[in-house]
PDB file of C-alpha atoms in Angstrom:
ATOM      1  CA  ALA A   1      54.836 -53.948 -20.573  1.00 82.00           C
ATOM      2  CA  GLU A   2      51.107 -54.291 -20.690  1.00 87.00           C
ATOM      3  CA  GLU A   3      50.943 -54.109 -16.934  1.00 88.00           C
ATOM      4  CA  LYS A   4      53.007 -50.915 -16.917  1.00 89.00           C
ATOM      5  CA  GLU A   5      50.720 -49.400 -19.539  1.00 90.00           C
ATOM      6  CA  ALA A   6      47.644 -50.340 -17.495  1.00 92.00           C
ATOM      7  CA  GLN A   7      49.278 -48.883 -14.358  1.00 91.00           C
ATOM      8  CA  LYS A   8      50.058 -45.648 -16.241  1.00 92.00           C
ATOM      9  CA  ASP A   9      46.492 -45.434 -17.570  1.00 91.00           C
ATOM     10  CA  TYR A  10      45.195 -46.055 -14.058  1.00 92.00           C
ATOM     11  CA  GLU A  11      47.378 -43.305 -12.580  1.00 93.00           C
ATOM     12  CA  THR A  12      46.353 -40.911 -15.359  1.00 94.00           C
ATOM     13  CA  MET A  13      42.706 -41.703 -14.773  1.00 94.00           C
ATOM     14  CA  MET A  14      43.138 -41.231 -11.002  1.00 94.00           C
ATOM     15  CA  SER A  15      44.890 -37.866 -11.419  1.00 94.00           C
ATOM     16  CA  GLU A  16      42.221 -36.711 -13.892  1.00 94.00           C
ATOM     17  CA  SER A  17      39.518 -37.875 -11.489  1.00 94.00           C
ATOM     18  CA  ALA A  18      41.201 -36.003  -8.619  1.00 94.00           C
ATOM     19  CA  GLU A  19      41.416 -32.878 -10.752  1.00 94.00           C
ATOM     20  CA  LYS A  20      37.765 -33.247 -11.767  1.00 94.00           C
ATOM     21  CA  ARG A  21      36.743 -33.737  -8.115  1.00 95.00           C
ATOM     22  CA  LYS A  22      38.719 -30.609  -7.215  1.00 95.00           C
ATOM     23  CA  THR A  23      37.082 -28.471  -9.938  1.00 95.00           C
ATOM     24  CA  ASP A  24      33.664 -29.955  -9.118  1.00 94.00           C
ATOM     25  CA  SER A  25      34.195 -29.149  -5.439  1.00 94.00           C
ATOM     26  CA  GLU A  26      35.224 -25.572  -6.275  1.00 94.00           C
ATOM     27  CA  SER A  27      32.256 -25.225  -8.608  1.00 94.00           C
ATOM     28  CA  MET A  28      29.940 -26.606  -5.915  1.00 96.00           C
ATOM     29  CA  ALA A  29      31.329 -24.138  -3.339  1.00 95.00           C
ATOM     30  CA  ALA A  30      30.865 -21.226  -5.755  1.00 95.00           C
ATOM     31  CA  LYS A  31      27.321 -22.324  -6.546  1.00 96.00           C
ATOM     32  CA  GLU A  32      26.465 -22.730  -2.851  1.00 96.00           C
ATOM     33  CA  SER A  33      27.828 -19.244  -2.180  1.00 95.00           C
ATOM     34  CA  ALA A  34      25.790 -17.814  -5.044  1.00 96.00           C
ATOM     35  CA  LYS A  35      22.715 -19.664  -3.779  1.00 96.00           C
ATOM     36  CA  ALA A  36      23.197 -18.243  -0.274  1.00 96.00           C
ATOM     37  CA  ASP A  37      23.556 -14.738  -1.702  1.00 96.00           C
ATOM     38  CA  LEU A  38      20.423 -15.167  -3.804  1.00 97.00           C
ATOM     39  CA  GLU A  39      18.469 -16.542  -0.835  1.00 96.00           C
ATOM     40  CA  ALA A  40      19.529 -13.529   1.262  1.00 96.00           C
ATOM     41  CA  GLU A  41      18.445 -11.186  -1.542  1.00 96.00           C
ATOM     42  CA  LEU A  42      15.145 -13.069  -1.844  1.00 97.00           C
ATOM     43  CA  GLU A  43      14.549 -12.685   1.899  1.00 96.00           C
ATOM     44  CA  LYS A  44      15.309  -8.966   1.666  1.00 96.00           C
ATOM     45  CA  GLN A  45      12.996  -8.504  -1.322  1.00 96.00           C
ATOM     46  CA  THR A  46      10.239 -10.527   0.367  1.00 96.00           C
ATOM     47  CA  ALA A  47      10.442  -8.306   3.445  1.00 96.00           C
ATOM     48  CA  GLY A  48      10.380  -5.228   1.211  1.00 96.00           C
ATOM     49  CA  LEU A  49       7.342  -6.561  -0.622  1.00 97.00           C
ATOM     50  CA  ALA A  50       5.508  -7.203   2.637  1.00 96.00           C
ATOM     51  CA  ALA A  51       6.267  -3.667   3.825  1.00 96.00           C
ATOM     52  CA  ALA A  52       5.139  -2.207   0.495  1.00 97.00           C
ATOM     53  CA  LYS A  53       1.893  -4.207   0.600  1.00 97.00           C
ATOM     54  CA  LYS A  54       1.237  -3.017   4.156  1.00 97.00           C
ATOM     55  CA  GLU A  55       1.871   0.596   3.145  1.00 97.00           C
ATOM     56  CA  MET A  56      -0.331   0.220   0.069  1.00 97.00           C
ATOM     57  CA  SER A  57      -3.109  -1.216   2.215  1.00 97.00           C
ATOM     58  CA  ALA A  58      -2.887   1.790   4.546  1.00 97.00           C
ATOM     59  CA  VAL A  59      -2.994   4.196   1.594  1.00 97.00           C
ATOM     60  CA  LEU A  60      -6.005   2.422   0.093  1.00 97.00           C
ATOM     61  CA  GLN A  61      -7.775   2.555   3.452  1.00 96.00           C
ATOM     62  CA  TYR A  62      -7.030   6.280   3.712  1.00 96.00           C
ATOM     63  CA  ILE A  63      -8.331   6.851   0.178  1.00 95.00           C
ATOM     64  CA  ALA A  64     -11.504   4.924   1.040  1.00 94.00           C
ATOM     65  CA  SER A  65     -12.047   7.071   4.129  1.00 93.00           C
ATOM     66  CA  LEU A  66     -11.573  10.232   2.055  1.00 93.00           C
ATOM     67  CA  HIS A  67     -13.982   8.894  -0.521  1.00 93.00           C
ATOM     68  CA  SER A  68     -16.656   8.172   2.064  1.00 92.00           C
ATOM     69  CA  GLU A  69     -16.141  11.623   3.596  1.00 92.00           C
ATOM     70  CA  CYS A  70     -16.569  13.254   0.179  1.00 91.00           C
ATOM     71  CA  ASP A  71     -19.664  11.151  -0.482  1.00 90.00           C
ATOM     72  CA  TRP A  72     -21.129  12.351   2.809  1.00 89.00           C
ATOM     73  CA  LEU A  73     -20.335  15.981   1.972  1.00 89.00           C
ATOM     74  CA  LEU A  74     -21.960  15.637  -1.453  1.00 90.00           C
ATOM     75  CA  GLN A  75     -24.977  13.790  -0.088  1.00 91.00           C
ATOM     76  CA  TYR A  76     -25.781  16.403   2.542  1.00 92.00           C
ATOM     77  CA  TYR A  77     -24.665  19.496   0.619  1.00 92.00           C
ATOM     78  CA  ASP A  78     -28.197  20.809   0.042  1.00 93.00           C
ATOM     79  CA  VAL A  79     -29.192  20.236   3.667  1.00 93.00           C
ATOM     80  CA  ARG A  80     -26.065  22.001   4.911  1.00 93.00           C
ATOM     81  CA  LYS A  81     -26.590  24.847   2.417  1.00 95.00           C
ATOM     82  CA  GLN A  82     -30.166  25.281   3.636  1.00 95.00           C
ATOM     83  CA  ALA A  83     -29.040  25.250   7.268  1.00 95.00           C
ATOM     84  CA  ARG A  84     -26.401  27.908   6.554  1.00 96.00           C
ATOM     85  CA  GLY A  85     -28.990  30.049   4.779  1.00 96.00           C
ATOM     86  CA  ASP A  86     -31.396  29.690   7.704  1.00 95.00           C
ATOM     87  CA  GLU A  87     -28.631  30.563  10.135  1.00 96.00           C
ATOM     88  CA  ILE A  88     -27.681  33.672   8.143  1.00 96.00           C
ATOM     89  CA  GLU A  89     -31.339  34.701   7.990  1.00 95.00           C
ATOM     90  CA  SER A  90     -31.697  34.208  11.756  1.00 94.00           C
ATOM     91  CA  ILE A  91     -28.585  36.269  12.406  1.00 95.00           C
ATOM     92  CA  ASP A  92     -29.908  39.039  10.160  1.00 91.00           C
ATOM     93  CA  LYS A  93     -33.233  38.998  12.070  1.00 89.00           C
ATOM     94  CA  ALA A  94     -31.412  39.055  15.374  1.00 89.00           C
ATOM     95  CA  LYS A  95     -29.372  42.044  14.227  1.00 89.00           C
ATOM     96  CA  ALA A  96     -32.546  43.798  13.085  1.00 85.00           C
ATOM     97  CA  ILE A  97     -34.307  43.083  16.386  1.00 84.00           C
ATOM     98  CA  LEU A  98     -31.320  44.398  18.289  1.00 86.00           C
ATOM     99  CA  SER A  99     -31.478  47.485  16.077  1.00 84.00           C
ATOM    100  CA  GLY A 100     -35.146  48.007  17.032  1.00 79.00           C
ATOM    101  CA  ALA A 101     -37.189  46.385  14.220  1.00 65.00           C
ATOM    102  CA  ASP A 102     -40.365  44.480  15.144  1.00 63.00           C
ATOM    103  CA  TYR A 103     -40.777  41.056  13.496  1.00 59.00           C
ATOM    104  CA  SER A 104     -43.263  39.644  15.969  1.00 59.00           C
ATOM    105  CA  LEU A 105     -46.176  39.235  13.516  1.00 54.00           C
ATOM    106  CA  VAL A 106     -44.273  38.732  10.255  1.00 55.00           C
ATOM    107  CA  GLN A 107     -43.884  35.223   8.834  1.00 57.00           C
ATOM    108  CA  THR A 108     -41.113  35.183   6.272  1.00 58.00           C
ATOM    109  CA  ARG A 109     -40.728  31.504   5.540  1.00 60.00           C
ATOM    110  CA  SER A 110     -42.676  28.320   6.197  1.00 60.00           C
ATOM    111  CA  HIS A 111     -40.646  25.386   7.534  1.00 59.00           C
ATOM    112  CA  ARG A 112     -41.730  21.846   6.877  1.00 59.00           C
ATOM    113  CA  PHE A 113     -40.154  18.878   8.622  1.00 57.00           C
ATOM    114  CA  LEU A 114     -40.728  15.301   7.559  1.00 53.00           C
TER     115      LEU A 114
END
């Protein structure tokens, strides 16, 4: 009787172990599938991040070029303003000369160059 009881306990333990192995195997398969999905999503996000960083770098470079262009415009504003004024004055003189005025002996402005 004791042997039969031990045999029954053994069979019960074996069937429980088989059931546990089956559920563990199913759980492992589900977890591996979830891991594969997460790794694919990670790869996709990593590629997206790299593209976003590249785009951001291009935008920052463009902003820097605009900034340097604006700095140049601000730095040479007075020089450019003076040159435009001189050009307008020269055009006015040229128009006057073409109209018959004589500016040959008149000095209107003294230019100094460094």
